[in-house]
Amino acid sequence: MTTRDAQSIYIGCILPRIQQQAAIATSVAYAGASRDLNPLHYDPEFAEVHSPTRTPIAHGMYTVAIAGRLITDFAGPHSVLKLQTRLTSPWPLGTIATFIGQIVDLSADEATVGITAFLRSHTVILRGKAVMNLRGNGDISQERWHQ
Amino acid sequence: MSLNRDLIAKRYPDFYYEVCREKVQEFLFAIGDIAPHNDNQSDIVAPPTFASCFAVTKAMKMVIEDPNLGSHNDRVHGSQSYILGDRPIEPGHTLRCRTRISNIYTRNSNEFLEVDVDCYFVDSRDLAVHSTSIIVYLGSGG
């Protein structure tokens, strides 16, 4: 499995953030991978008529997938027990979004992560919560004295 | 225009989804997942959000194209939740997916369509993933 050094978490700690630009190339790749071929996500002419921003916007499920990566990049591909997200605003292609995950609750087996993603304009595009599995994940230790 | 509330609790025919390595890799590439855990091709695990390929794209298409629902194009995907099972989803697995409209309701001037999809491993019948999608129909709530 991984060779990552042991990582410590505590309530309030922020997982490594992800900054991602939504681009035509990623949108086309996601359309193919998910088979959601709605041209709203890659065709500028179609988007000019149908998009709320008049430009192509990222797939909502692409935004959710980047939010999921906050957890899986940190704790491995099978570390997510639950992921709940609300898509609050569209993510126009060409713009950069920052995804932040913060530990808001912690037990011996699980950590709850509050998730927010926002654009440089400060528009929040996603809010959510994930439950991360800590059981059997020897790479992650808890710093209980931080609580 | 409003959605047909008689469809609340409607179940759709089960469908099957075969998890294939190439599709998982395509998905990982699309979401920029280059984490070390996916370097080893023999040890590939689908990320939790891979479930969108079947629990969202396939299941929601079936519901939204239901001629009795009264769906229209002025809609956005409002929320998405996944609850994952104990067993990782890996290439070679076949999942049986059961789709159900769990609710249709109005809030402010919008209508909300809530769809639950339960996906089970066919070999063990264990839960692979439970998905809840909420689609918001803008301005159709009167």
Coordinates of C-alpha atoms in Angstrom, one line a residue:
Chain A
M1 CA 0.0 0.0 0.0
T2 CA 1.2 3.5 0.6
T3 CA 4.6 4.6 1.9
R4 CA 3.3 7.9 3.3
D5 CA 4.6 9.0 6.7
A6 CA 2.3 8.8 9.6
Q7 CA 0.0 11.8 9.7
S8 CA -1.6 13.3 12.7
I9 CA -5.1 14.7 12.8
Y10 CA -7.0 16.7 15.4
I11 CA -10.2 18.7 15.6
G12 CA -9.7 21.9 13.7
C13 CA -6.9 20.6 11.5
I14 CA -7.2 21.3 7.8
L15 CA -6.4 18.5 5.3
P16 CA -4.1 19.4 2.4
R17 CA -6.2 21.7 0.2
I18 CA -6.8 21.1 -3.5
Q19 CA -6.7 23.9 -6.1
Q20 CA -8.1 22.9 -9.4
Q21 CA -8.9 24.7 -12.6
A22 CA -12.0 23.6 -14.4
A23 CA -11.1 23.3 -18.1
I24 CA -12.5 22.0 -21.3
A25 CA -10.0 19.2 -21.3
T26 CA -11.0 18.0 -17.8
S27 CA -14.7 18.4 -18.6
V28 CA -14.4 16.3 -21.8
A29 CA -12.5 13.7 -19.9
Y30 CA -15.1 13.6 -17.1
A31 CA -18.0 13.5 -19.7
G32 CA -16.4 10.4 -21.3
A33 CA -15.6 8.7 -18.0
S34 CA -19.0 9.3 -16.4
R35 CA -20.9 9.1 -19.7
D36 CA -22.7 12.3 -18.8
L37 CA -22.4 13.9 -22.3
N38 CA -24.5 17.0 -21.6
P39 CA -22.9 19.7 -24.0
L40 CA -23.5 22.3 -21.2
H41 CA -20.2 21.1 -19.9
Y42 CA -17.9 21.5 -22.9
D43 CA -19.7 23.2 -25.9
P44 CA -19.5 27.1 -25.7
E45 CA -22.2 27.6 -28.3
F46 CA -24.7 25.4 -26.5
A47 CA -23.7 26.9 -23.1
E48 CA -24.2 30.5 -24.3
V49 CA -27.9 29.6 -24.6
H50 CA -28.4 27.2 -21.8
S51 CA -25.9 27.9 -19.1
P52 CA -26.6 30.1 -16.1
T53 CA -23.2 31.8 -16.6
R54 CA -23.5 31.7 -20.5
T55 CA -20.3 29.7 -20.5
P56 CA -19.7 26.0 -20.1
I57 CA -19.7 24.8 -16.5
A58 CA -18.1 21.8 -14.8
H59 CA -20.3 18.7 -14.1
G60 CA -21.8 18.9 -10.6
M61 CA -20.5 15.3 -10.1
Y62 CA -17.0 16.4 -11.1
T63 CA -17.1 19.0 -8.4
V64 CA -18.3 16.3 -5.9
A65 CA -15.4 14.1 -7.1
I66 CA -12.8 16.7 -6.4
A67 CA -14.4 17.1 -2.9
G68 CA -14.0 13.3 -2.4
R69 CA -10.3 13.6 -3.3
L70 CA -9.7 15.7 -0.2
I71 CA -10.4 12.5 1.8
T72 CA -8.9 9.9 -0.6
D73 CA -5.7 11.8 -1.3
F74 CA -5.2 12.0 2.5
A75 CA -6.4 8.6 3.7
G76 CA -6.6 6.3 0.7
P77 CA -9.2 5.2 -1.8
H78 CA -11.4 3.2 0.6
S79 CA -11.4 5.7 3.5
V80 CA -14.7 7.4 2.8
L81 CA -17.7 6.0 4.8
K82 CA -20.1 8.8 3.8
L83 CA -20.0 11.9 1.6
Q84 CA -22.8 14.5 1.6
T85 CA -22.6 17.5 -0.7
R86 CA -24.7 20.4 -1.7
L87 CA -23.9 22.2 -5.0
T88 CA -24.5 25.8 -4.2
S89 CA -23.3 27.5 -7.4
P90 CA -22.0 26.6 -10.9
W91 CA -18.3 26.3 -11.5
P92 CA -17.5 28.0 -14.8
L93 CA -14.8 26.5 -17.0
G94 CA -11.6 28.5 -16.9
T95 CA -12.0 29.4 -13.2
I96 CA -10.0 28.0 -10.3
A97 CA -11.7 26.5 -7.3
T98 CA -10.1 25.9 -3.9
F99 CA -11.4 22.8 -1.9
I100 CA -10.9 22.8 1.9
G101 CA -11.6 20.0 4.3
Q102 CA -11.4 20.6 8.0
I103 CA -11.8 18.0 10.8
V104 CA -14.8 19.0 12.8
D105 CA -15.4 15.8 14.8
L106 CA -13.2 12.9 15.8
S107 CA -13.7 9.5 17.5
A108 CA -11.5 6.5 17.8
D109 CA -12.8 5.0 14.5
E110 CA -13.9 8.0 12.4
A111 CA -13.3 11.6 11.6
T112 CA -15.9 14.0 10.3
V113 CA -14.6 16.5 7.7
G114 CA -16.4 19.7 6.8
I115 CA -15.9 20.6 3.2
T116 CA -16.1 23.9 1.4
A117 CA -15.2 24.7 -2.2
F118 CA -15.1 28.3 -3.5
L119 CA -14.0 30.4 -6.4
R120 CA -11.6 33.3 -6.4
S121 CA -14.7 35.5 -6.4
H122 CA -15.5 33.9 -3.0
T123 CA -18.6 32.3 -4.5
V124 CA -19.1 29.0 -2.7
I125 CA -19.7 26.2 -5.2
L126 CA -20.0 23.3 -2.8
R127 CA -20.6 22.6 0.9
G128 CA -20.5 19.2 2.4
K129 CA -19.4 16.7 5.0
A130 CA -17.5 13.5 4.8
V131 CA -17.0 10.7 7.3
M132 CA -13.5 9.3 7.1
N133 CA -12.6 5.8 8.3
L134 CA -9.7 5.7 10.7
R135 CA -10.0 2.0 11.7
G136 CA -7.2 -0.1 10.4
N137 CA -5.6 3.0 8.8
G138 CA -2.2 2.9 10.6
D139 CA -0.9 5.8 8.7
I140 CA -3.1 8.2 10.6
S141 CA -2.7 8.9 14.2
Q142 CA -4.7 11.3 16.4
E143 CA -3.3 14.0 18.5
R144 CA -5.8 13.9 21.2
W145 CA -4.2 16.6 23.3
H146 CA -5.3 19.1 20.7
Q147 CA -8.9 18.6 21.6
Chain B
M1 CA -45.2 22.7 -15.0
S2 CA -44.9 20.3 -12.1
L3 CA -43.7 16.9 -11.3
N4 CA -46.1 14.0 -10.9
R5 CA -46.3 13.2 -7.1
D6 CA -48.0 9.8 -7.8
L7 CA -44.5 8.6 -8.6
I8 CA -43.2 9.0 -5.0
A9 CA -42.0 5.5 -3.9
K10 CA -41.9 4.3 -7.5
R11 CA -39.3 1.6 -8.1
Y12 CA -37.6 1.2 -11.4
P13 CA -36.3 -2.1 -12.9
D14 CA -32.9 -3.1 -11.4
F15 CA -29.9 -2.7 -13.7
Y16 CA -26.4 -4.1 -13.5
Y17 CA -23.1 -2.4 -13.7
E18 CA -19.8 -4.1 -14.4
V19 CA -16.8 -2.3 -12.9
C20 CA -14.0 -2.4 -15.4
R21 CA -10.4 -1.4 -14.9
E22 CA -10.2 0.9 -17.9
K23 CA -13.3 2.9 -16.8
V24 CA -12.0 3.3 -13.3
Q25 CA -8.6 4.5 -14.7
E26 CA -10.4 6.9 -17.1
F27 CA -12.4 8.3 -14.1
L28 CA -9.2 8.7 -11.9
F29 CA -7.5 10.5 -14.8
A30 CA -10.5 12.8 -15.3
I31 CA -10.6 13.8 -11.6
G32 CA -6.8 14.3 -11.5
D33 CA -6.4 11.5 -9.0
I34 CA -2.7 10.7 -9.2
A35 CA -2.3 9.7 -5.6
P36 CA 0.3 7.0 -4.9
H37 CA -2.4 4.4 -4.0
N38 CA -3.4 4.2 -7.7
D39 CA 0.1 3.8 -9.2
N40 CA 0.0 0.0 -8.9
Q41 CA -2.4 -1.2 -11.6
S42 CA -3.0 -4.5 -10.0
D43 CA -4.3 -2.9 -6.8
I44 CA -6.8 -0.4 -8.2
V45 CA -9.8 0.7 -6.1
A46 CA -12.6 2.8 -7.5
P47 CA -12.8 6.2 -5.6
P48 CA -16.1 6.7 -3.8
T49 CA -17.4 9.2 -6.3
F50 CA -16.9 6.6 -9.1
A51 CA -20.5 5.7 -8.1
S52 CA -21.7 8.6 -10.2
C53 CA -21.1 6.5 -13.3
F54 CA -24.0 4.2 -12.4
A55 CA -25.9 5.7 -9.4
V56 CA -26.2 9.1 -11.1
T57 CA -25.6 8.9 -14.9
K58 CA -27.5 5.6 -15.4
A59 CA -30.1 5.7 -12.7
M60 CA -31.0 9.4 -13.0
K61 CA -31.3 9.1 -16.8
M62 CA -33.9 6.4 -16.3
V63 CA -35.9 8.5 -13.9
I64 CA -35.7 11.8 -15.7
E65 CA -36.7 10.1 -19.0
D66 CA -39.8 8.5 -17.4
P67 CA -42.6 10.0 -19.5
N68 CA -44.9 10.0 -16.5
L69 CA -42.7 12.2 -14.3
G70 CA -43.1 15.5 -16.1
S71 CA -39.3 16.4 -16.0
H72 CA -38.2 19.5 -17.8
N73 CA -34.8 21.0 -18.7
D74 CA -34.8 23.9 -16.2
R75 CA -33.1 21.8 -13.5
V76 CA -29.9 21.5 -11.6
H77 CA -28.3 18.8 -9.5
G78 CA -28.7 20.2 -6.1
S79 CA -27.3 17.6 -3.7
Q80 CA -25.5 14.3 -3.8
S81 CA -24.8 11.9 -1.0
Y82 CA -23.1 8.5 -0.9
I83 CA -22.9 6.0 1.9
L84 CA -20.2 3.4 1.2
G85 CA -20.2 -0.2 2.1
D86 CA -17.4 -2.1 4.0
R87 CA -16.0 -3.6 0.9
P88 CA -14.0 -1.6 -1.7
I89 CA -15.4 -1.5 -5.3
E90 CA -12.8 -3.0 -7.6
P91 CA -12.5 -4.0 -11.3
G92 CA -14.3 -7.3 -11.9
H93 CA -17.2 -6.6 -9.5
T94 CA -20.7 -6.6 -10.8
L95 CA -23.2 -4.4 -9.0
R96 CA -27.0 -4.7 -9.0
C97 CA -28.6 -1.3 -8.7
R98 CA -32.1 -0.6 -7.4
T99 CA -33.6 2.9 -8.1
R100 CA -36.5 4.5 -6.3
I101 CA -38.0 7.9 -6.2
S102 CA -38.0 8.6 -2.5
N103 CA -39.6 12.1 -2.5
I104 CA -41.0 14.9 -4.6
Y105 CA -41.7 18.2 -2.8
T106 CA -41.9 21.9 -3.2
R107 CA -39.8 24.5 -1.3
N108 CA -40.1 28.2 -2.1
S109 CA -40.9 28.2 -5.8
N110 CA -38.8 25.2 -6.7
E111 CA -39.6 21.5 -6.9
F112 CA -37.2 18.8 -5.5
L113 CA -36.9 15.3 -6.9
E114 CA -35.2 12.9 -4.5
V115 CA -33.9 9.6 -5.9
D116 CA -32.3 6.8 -3.9
V117 CA -30.1 4.1 -5.5
D118 CA -29.0 1.1 -3.6
C119 CA -26.1 -0.8 -5.3
Y120 CA -25.2 -4.3 -4.1
F121 CA -22.3 -6.7 -5.0
V122 CA -24.0 -9.5 -6.9
D123 CA -21.6 -12.1 -5.5
S124 CA -22.1 -11.4 -1.8
R125 CA -25.3 -9.2 -1.8
D126 CA -23.4 -6.8 0.5
L127 CA -24.1 -3.1 0.0
A128 CA -21.6 -1.4 -2.2
V129 CA -23.0 2.1 -2.2
H130 CA -26.2 3.9 -1.3
S131 CA -26.7 7.1 -3.3
T132 CA -29.2 9.9 -2.8
S133 CA -29.5 12.6 -5.5
I134 CA -31.6 15.7 -5.3
I135 CA -32.5 17.4 -8.5
V136 CA -33.9 21.0 -8.2
Y137 CA -36.5 22.0 -10.8
L138 CA -36.2 25.8 -10.9
G139 CA -39.4 27.8 -10.6
S140 CA -41.7 24.8 -11.2
G141 CA -43.2 24.7 -7.8
G142 CA -45.8 27.4 -8.6

